PDB file of C-alpha atoms in Angstrom:
ATOM      1  CA  VAL A 805       0.000   0.000   0.000  1.00  0.00           C
ATOM      2  CA  ALA A 806       2.803   2.420   0.930  1.00  0.00           C
ATOM      3  CA  PRO A 807       4.114   3.077  -2.610  1.00  0.00           C
ATOM      4  CA  HIS A 808       0.664   4.158  -3.772  1.00  0.00           C
ATOM      5  CA  ILE A 809       0.163   6.559  -0.871  1.00  0.00           C
ATOM      6  CA  HIS A 810       3.509   8.151  -1.634  1.00  0.00           C
ATOM      7  CA  ASP A 811       2.370   8.542  -5.255  1.00  0.00           C
ATOM      8  CA  ASN A 812      -0.335  10.931  -3.978  1.00  0.00           C
ATOM      9  CA  GLU A 813      -3.138   8.447  -4.550  1.00  0.00           C
ATOM     10  CA  ARG A 814      -6.020   7.917  -2.157  1.00  0.00           C
ATOM     11  CA  VAL A 815      -5.861   4.256  -1.278  1.00  0.00           C
ATOM     12  CA  PHE A 816      -8.761   2.191   0.042  1.00  0.00           C
ATOM     13  CA  VAL A 817      -8.066  -1.040   1.925  1.00  0.00           C
ATOM     14  CA  ILE A 818     -11.087  -3.253   2.490  1.00  0.00           C
ATOM     15  CA  ILE A 819     -10.540  -5.996   5.056  1.00  0.00           C
ATOM     16  CA  SER A 820     -13.167  -8.714   4.866  1.00  0.00           C
ATOM     17  CA  ASP A 821     -13.042 -10.841   8.006  1.00  0.00           C
ATOM     18  CA  ALA A 822     -12.473 -14.557   7.131  1.00  0.00           C
ATOM     19  CA  LEU A 823     -12.599 -14.150   3.340  1.00  0.00           C
ATOM     20  CA  ARG A 824     -10.904 -17.333   2.096  1.00  0.00           C
ATOM     21  CA  PHE A 825      -8.544 -17.232  -0.891  1.00  0.00           C
ATOM     22  CA  GLU A 826     -10.959 -19.280  -3.021  1.00  0.00           C
ATOM     23  CA  ALA A 827     -13.747 -16.778  -2.376  1.00  0.00           C
ATOM     24  CA  GLY A 828     -11.312 -13.983  -3.147  1.00  0.00           C
ATOM     25  CA  ALA A 829     -10.479 -15.644  -6.470  1.00  0.00           C
ATOM     26  CA  GLU A 830     -14.169 -15.764  -7.375  1.00  0.00           C
ATOM     27  CA  LEU A 831     -14.592 -12.138  -6.283  1.00  0.00           C
ATOM     28  CA  ARG A 832     -11.665 -11.178  -8.526  1.00  0.00           C
ATOM     29  CA  GLU A 833     -13.380 -12.869 -11.480  1.00  0.00           C
ATOM     30  CA  ARG A 834     -16.578 -10.949 -10.794  1.00  0.00           C
ATOM     31  CA  LEU A 835     -14.761  -7.625 -10.420  1.00  0.00           C
ATOM     32  CA  ASP A 836     -12.560  -8.197 -13.460  1.00  0.00           C
ATOM     33  CA  ALA A 837     -15.623  -8.829 -15.625  1.00  0.00           C
ATOM     34  CA  ARG A 838     -16.695  -5.218 -15.130  1.00  0.00           C
ATOM     35  CA  ALA A 839     -15.934  -2.531 -17.663  1.00  0.00           C
ATOM     36  CA  ASN A 840     -14.702   0.095 -15.193  1.00  0.00           C
ATOM     37  CA  GLY A 841     -11.419  -1.437 -14.011  1.00  0.00           C
ATOM     38  CA  SER A 842      -9.279  -4.497 -13.653  1.00  0.00           C
ATOM     39  CA  ALA A 843      -8.661  -6.829 -10.751  1.00  0.00           C
ATOM     40  CA  THR A 844      -5.766  -9.081  -9.811  1.00  0.00           C
ATOM     41  CA  ILE A 845      -5.229 -11.528  -6.976  1.00  0.00           C
ATOM     42  CA  SER A 846      -2.090 -12.464  -5.076  1.00  0.00           C
ATOM     43  CA  PRO A 847      -1.780 -15.064  -2.328  1.00  0.00           C
ATOM     44  CA  LEU A 848      -0.183 -13.987   0.927  1.00  0.00           C
ATOM     45  CA  VAL A 849       1.057 -15.967   3.888  1.00  0.00           C
ATOM     46  CA  ALA A 850      -0.933 -15.526   7.074  1.00  0.00           C
ATOM     47  CA  ASN A 851       0.276 -15.537  10.649  1.00  0.00           C
ATOM     48  CA  MET A 852      -0.026 -18.850  12.417  1.00  0.00           C
ATOM     49  CA  PRO A 853      -2.307 -19.383  14.125  1.00  0.00           C
ATOM     50  CA  THR A 854      -4.782 -17.318  12.147  1.00  0.00           C
ATOM     51  CA  TYR A 855      -7.509 -15.608  14.102  1.00  0.00           C
ATOM     52  CA  THR A 856      -9.207 -12.248  13.885  1.00  0.00           C
ATOM     53  CA  GLN A 857      -7.261 -10.175  16.407  1.00  0.00           C
ATOM     54  CA  LEU A 858      -3.847 -11.310  15.149  1.00  0.00           C
ATOM     55  CA  GLY A 859      -4.873 -11.119  11.497  1.00  0.00           C
ATOM     56  CA  MET A 860      -6.318  -7.622  11.837  1.00  0.00           C
ATOM     57  CA  ALA A 861      -3.165  -6.454  13.617  1.00  0.00           C
ATOM     58  CA  SER A 862      -0.928  -7.893  10.901  1.00  0.00           C
ATOM     59  CA  LEU A 863      -2.735  -5.764   8.293  1.00  0.00           C
ATOM     60  CA  LEU A 864      -1.822  -2.530  10.080  1.00  0.00           C
ATOM     61  CA  PRO A 865       1.483  -0.754   9.459  1.00  0.00           C
ATOM     62  CA  HIS A 866       4.006  -1.978  12.032  1.00  0.00           C
ATOM     63  CA  LYS A 867       7.557  -3.199  12.574  1.00  0.00           C
ATOM     64  CA  THR A 868       6.826  -5.753  15.307  1.00  0.00           C
ATOM     65  CA  LEU A 869       3.774  -7.543  16.615  1.00  0.00           C
ATOM     66  CA  THR A 870       3.645  -8.880  20.155  1.00  0.00           C
ATOM     67  CA  ILE A 871       0.955 -10.446  22.269  1.00  0.00           C
ATOM     68  CA  ALA A 872       0.445  -8.983  25.737  1.00  0.00           C
ATOM     69  CA  PRO A 873      -0.159 -11.319  28.707  1.00  0.00           C
ATOM     70  CA  ASN A 874      -3.889 -10.484  28.536  1.00  0.00           C
ATOM     71  CA  GLY A 875      -4.001 -11.628  24.884  1.00  0.00           C
ATOM     72  CA  THR A 876      -4.120  -8.186  23.268  1.00  0.00           C
ATOM     73  CA  VAL A 877      -2.073  -7.987  20.075  1.00  0.00           C
ATOM     74  CA  LEU A 878       0.263  -4.979  20.024  1.00  0.00           C
ATOM     75  CA  ALA A 879       1.724  -3.303  16.946  1.00  0.00           C
ATOM     76  CA  ASP A 880       4.951  -1.573  17.935  1.00  0.00           C
ATOM     77  CA  GLY A 881       3.695  -1.608  21.524  1.00  0.00           C
ATOM     78  CA  GLU A 882       0.257  -0.133  20.743  1.00  0.00           C
ATOM     79  CA  PRO A 883      -2.990  -2.106  21.228  1.00  0.00           C
ATOM     80  CA  THR A 884      -4.670  -3.083  17.959  1.00  0.00           C
ATOM     81  CA  ASN A 885      -8.122  -4.045  19.213  1.00  0.00           C
ATOM     82  CA  GLY A 886     -11.009  -1.801  18.236  1.00  0.00           C
ATOM     83  CA  LEU A 887     -11.454   0.781  15.517  1.00  0.00           C
ATOM     84  CA  THR A 888     -10.153   3.702  17.597  1.00  0.00           C
ATOM     85  CA  ASN A 889      -6.826   1.968  18.309  1.00  0.00           C
ATOM     86  CA  ARG A 890      -6.453   0.926  14.667  1.00  0.00           C
ATOM     87  CA  ILE A 891      -7.016   4.490  13.473  1.00  0.00           C
ATOM     88  CA  LYS A 892      -4.280   5.718  15.860  1.00  0.00           C
ATOM     89  CA  ILE A 893      -1.843   3.169  14.406  1.00  0.00           C
ATOM     90  CA  LEU A 894      -2.794   4.057  10.830  1.00  0.00           C
ATOM     91  CA  GLN A 895      -2.295   7.768  11.555  1.00  0.00           C
ATOM     92  CA  LYS A 896       1.227   7.150  12.873  1.00  0.00           C
ATOM     93  CA  PHE A 897       2.008   5.725   9.429  1.00  0.00           C
ATOM     94  CA  GLU A 898      -0.068   8.221   7.439  1.00  0.00           C
ATOM     95  CA  PRO A 899      -1.482  11.253   9.290  1.00  0.00           C
ATOM     96  CA  GLU A 900      -4.299  11.540   6.731  1.00  0.00           C
ATOM     97  CA  ALA A 901      -5.624   8.024   7.417  1.00  0.00           C
ATOM     98  CA  VAL A 902      -9.031   6.956   8.664  1.00  0.00           C
ATOM     99  CA  ALA A 903     -11.003   3.734   9.137  1.00  0.00           C
ATOM    100  CA  PHE A 904     -14.685   2.893   9.008  1.00  0.00           C
ATOM    101  CA  ARG A 905     -16.919  -0.143   9.317  1.00  0.00           C
ATOM    102  CA  PHE A 906     -18.625  -1.374   6.145  1.00  0.00           C
ATOM    103  CA  ASP A 907     -22.082  -0.878   7.645  1.00  0.00           C
ATOM    104  CA  GLU A 908     -21.286   2.783   8.224  1.00  0.00           C
ATOM    105  CA  ILE A 909     -19.689   3.676   4.887  1.00  0.00           C
ATOM    106  CA  SER A 910     -22.150   1.695   2.742  1.00  0.00           C
ATOM    107  CA  SER A 911     -25.046   3.975   3.735  1.00  0.00           C
ATOM    108  CA  TRP A 912     -23.292   7.267   2.956  1.00  0.00           C
ATOM    109  CA  THR A 913     -24.530   9.754   0.411  1.00  0.00           C
ATOM    110  CA  ARG A 914     -22.044  11.354  -1.956  1.00  0.00           C
ATOM    111  CA  ALA A 915     -22.060  14.505   0.189  1.00  0.00           C
ATOM    112  CA  THR A 916     -21.291  12.500   3.340  1.00  0.00           C
ATOM    113  CA  ALA A 917     -18.468  10.686   1.540  1.00  0.00           C
ATOM    114  CA  ASP A 918     -16.989  13.974   0.335  1.00  0.00           C
ATOM    115  CA  GLU A 919     -17.104  15.337   3.879  1.00  0.00           C
ATOM    116  CA  GLN A 920     -15.722  12.208   5.612  1.00  0.00           C
ATOM    117  CA  LEU A 921     -12.978  11.513   3.055  1.00  0.00           C
ATOM    118  CA  LYS A 922     -11.815  15.070   2.332  1.00  0.00           C
ATOM    119  CA  GLY A 923      -8.026  15.146   2.520  1.00  0.00           C
ATOM    120  CA  LYS A 924      -7.763  11.463   3.490  1.00  0.00           C
ATOM    121  CA  ARG A 925      -5.088   9.472   1.694  1.00  0.00           C
ATOM    122  CA  LEU A 926      -5.517   6.085   3.362  1.00  0.00           C
ATOM    123  CA  VAL A 927      -8.963   4.659   4.103  1.00  0.00           C
ATOM    124  CA  TYR A 928      -9.470   1.281   5.779  1.00  0.00           C
ATOM    125  CA  VAL A 929     -12.929  -0.302   5.603  1.00  0.00           C
ATOM    126  CA  TYR A 930     -13.674  -3.227   7.922  1.00  0.00           C
ATOM    127  CA  HIS A 931     -16.193  -5.726   6.535  1.00  0.00           C
ATOM    128  CA  ASP A 932     -17.518  -8.626   8.608  1.00  0.00           C
ATOM    129  CA  ALA A 933     -20.098 -10.900   6.991  1.00  0.00           C
ATOM    130  CA  ILE A 934     -18.373 -14.289   7.002  1.00  0.00           C
ATOM    131  CA  ASP A 935     -16.712 -14.432  10.416  1.00  0.00           C
ATOM    132  CA  ALA A 936     -19.756 -12.903  12.100  1.00  0.00           C
ATOM    133  CA  THR A 937     -21.820 -15.817  10.770  1.00  0.00           C
ATOM    134  CA  GLY A 938     -19.414 -18.747  11.026  1.00  0.00           C
ATOM    135  CA  ASP A 939     -18.146 -17.871  14.498  1.00  0.00           C
ATOM    136  CA  SER A 940     -21.223 -19.335  16.175  1.00  0.00           C
ATOM    137  CA  VAL A 941     -22.111 -23.040  16.282  1.00  0.00           C
ATOM    138  CA  LYS A 942     -25.750 -22.040  15.790  1.00  0.00           C
ATOM    139  CA  SER A 943     -25.037 -20.244  12.502  1.00  0.00           C
ATOM    140  CA  GLU A 944     -21.942 -21.970  11.095  1.00  0.00           C
ATOM    141  CA  ARG A 945     -24.077 -23.920   8.579  1.00  0.00           C
ATOM    142  CA  GLU A 946     -24.902 -20.542   7.043  1.00  0.00           C
ATOM    143  CA  THR A 947     -21.225 -19.867   6.243  1.00  0.00           C
ATOM    144  CA  TYR A 948     -21.552 -20.495   2.483  1.00  0.00           C
ATOM    145  CA  ALA A 949     -24.498 -18.091   2.269  1.00  0.00           C
ATOM    146  CA  ALA A 950     -22.409 -15.572   4.236  1.00  0.00           C
ATOM    147  CA  VAL A 951     -19.561 -15.928   1.711  1.00  0.00           C
ATOM    148  CA  GLU A 952     -21.989 -15.186  -1.123  1.00  0.00           C
ATOM    149  CA  ARG A 953     -23.401 -12.214   0.801  1.00  0.00           C
ATOM    150  CA  ALA A 954     -19.852 -10.963   1.444  1.00  0.00           C
ATOM    151  CA  MET A 955     -18.966 -11.095  -2.245  1.00  0.00           C
ATOM    152  CA  THR A 956     -22.162  -9.240  -3.149  1.00  0.00           C
ATOM    153  CA  GLU A 957     -21.517  -6.578  -0.488  1.00  0.00           C
ATOM    154  CA  LEU A 958     -17.887  -6.196  -1.546  1.00  0.00           C
ATOM    155  CA  GLY A 959     -18.934  -5.780  -5.183  1.00  0.00           C
ATOM    156  CA  LYS A 960     -21.413  -3.073  -4.178  1.00  0.00           C
ATOM    157  CA  LEU A 961     -18.750  -1.375  -2.044  1.00  0.00           C
ATOM    158  CA  VAL A 962     -16.316  -1.339  -4.983  1.00  0.00           C
ATOM    159  CA  ASP A 963     -19.087   0.201  -7.125  1.00  0.00           C
ATOM    160  CA  LEU A 964     -19.728   2.827  -4.451  1.00  0.00           C
ATOM    161  CA  LEU A 965     -16.040   3.685  -4.066  1.00  0.00           C
ATOM    162  CA  SER A 966     -15.666   3.872  -7.847  1.00  0.00           C
ATOM    163  CA  ARG A 967     -18.514   6.388  -8.018  1.00  0.00           C
ATOM    164  CA  TRP A 968     -16.545   8.391  -5.446  1.00  0.00           C
ATOM    165  CA  GLN A 969     -13.587   8.367  -7.866  1.00  0.00           C
ATOM    166  CA  ALA A 970     -11.515   5.707  -6.048  1.00  0.00           C
ATOM    167  CA  LYS A 971      -8.627   4.652  -8.260  1.00  0.00           C
ATOM    168  CA  ARG A 972      -6.849   2.115  -6.035  1.00  0.00           C
ATOM    169  CA  ILE A 973      -8.786  -0.414  -3.933  1.00  0.00           C
ATOM    170  CA  PHE A 974      -7.176  -3.318  -2.105  1.00  0.00           C
ATOM    171  CA  ILE A 975      -9.383  -6.104  -0.769  1.00  0.00           C
ATOM    172  CA  THR A 976      -7.786  -8.454   1.721  1.00  0.00           C
ATOM    173  CA  ALA A 977      -8.646 -10.688   4.654  1.00  0.00           C
ATOM    174  CA  ASP A 978      -7.346 -11.138   8.160  1.00  0.00           C
ATOM    175  CA  HIS A 979      -7.656 -14.940   7.913  1.00  0.00           C
ATOM    176  CA  GLY A 980      -9.679 -17.637   6.187  1.00  0.00           C
ATOM    177  CA  PHE A 981     -11.804 -20.353   7.735  1.00  0.00           C
ATOM    178  CA  LEU A 982     -12.008 -24.108   7.933  1.00  0.00           C
ATOM    179  CA  TYR A 983     -15.423 -25.645   7.492  1.00  0.00           C
ATOM    180  CA  GLN A 984     -16.573 -29.204   7.883  1.00  0.00           C
ATOM    181  CA  ASN A 985     -19.893 -30.886   8.504  1.00  0.00           C
ATOM    182  CA  SER A 986     -18.421 -33.789  10.398  1.00  0.00           C
ATOM    183  CA  LYS A 987     -15.841 -34.154  13.140  1.00  0.00           C
ATOM    184  CA  VAL A 988     -12.250 -34.080  11.900  1.00  0.00           C
ATOM    185  CA  GLU A 989     -10.569 -37.326  12.844  1.00  0.00           C
ATOM    186  CA  ASN A 990      -7.067 -37.355  14.359  1.00  0.00           C
ATOM    187  CA  ALA A 991      -5.663 -39.114  11.295  1.00  0.00           C
ATOM    188  CA  GLU A 992      -6.890 -36.222   9.145  1.00  0.00           C
TER     189      GLU A 992
END
C-alpha cells in the first residue's frame, strides 16, 4: 500500500473478516468482468495461528507484533483491538488516514463521503459478513451463504467507491476459515 500513498493516490483497503482465498479468487473474477477497471489476486502468507485479532493487527502498518499477557495484540507496543486503536496506528504511518466499518460507509450519500474523506489518503474499511456468521455453532451452517453475501456486499462497495472516484482499492482478509460438517478425525 505504501508506494501508492507516496504517489499521492487515495488508497482504500477493504478488510473482509475470514474471506478465504478461493472466495477472493471468485470475487476477482466478478470484479474483473466489469468494464470500469481491472482486478488481480495475489496469495499472501498468514500468521499462524490465524484468528481475527492477530490477522487484523498484521494488516496494520508496524515493525513488530507482540501479544500482551492479557491476549491483546500490540503493533509496535500499541494495542490493535477496536477501531479507535487501529485508526491511531494508521495515523502514525499516514497522518491523513481513517477507518470505518462497512455498515457505516455503505449507507453514505455522496455529500457525506466527500465530507468524511476530504483530505484522506488512506482509508481502511472493515467488513464482517463471514466471520460474524461462522463464528457461532448455531449459525456456522450458514457460512456459504455468508460468503456469497460478502462477495455481493464487496462488489457493491467497490461500485460505491468507484462512483466516489476511487482509483486504487485493495481487498484483503485477516484470515480464512475451515469448514466441515463432520468431526475431523485425528488421522486427518
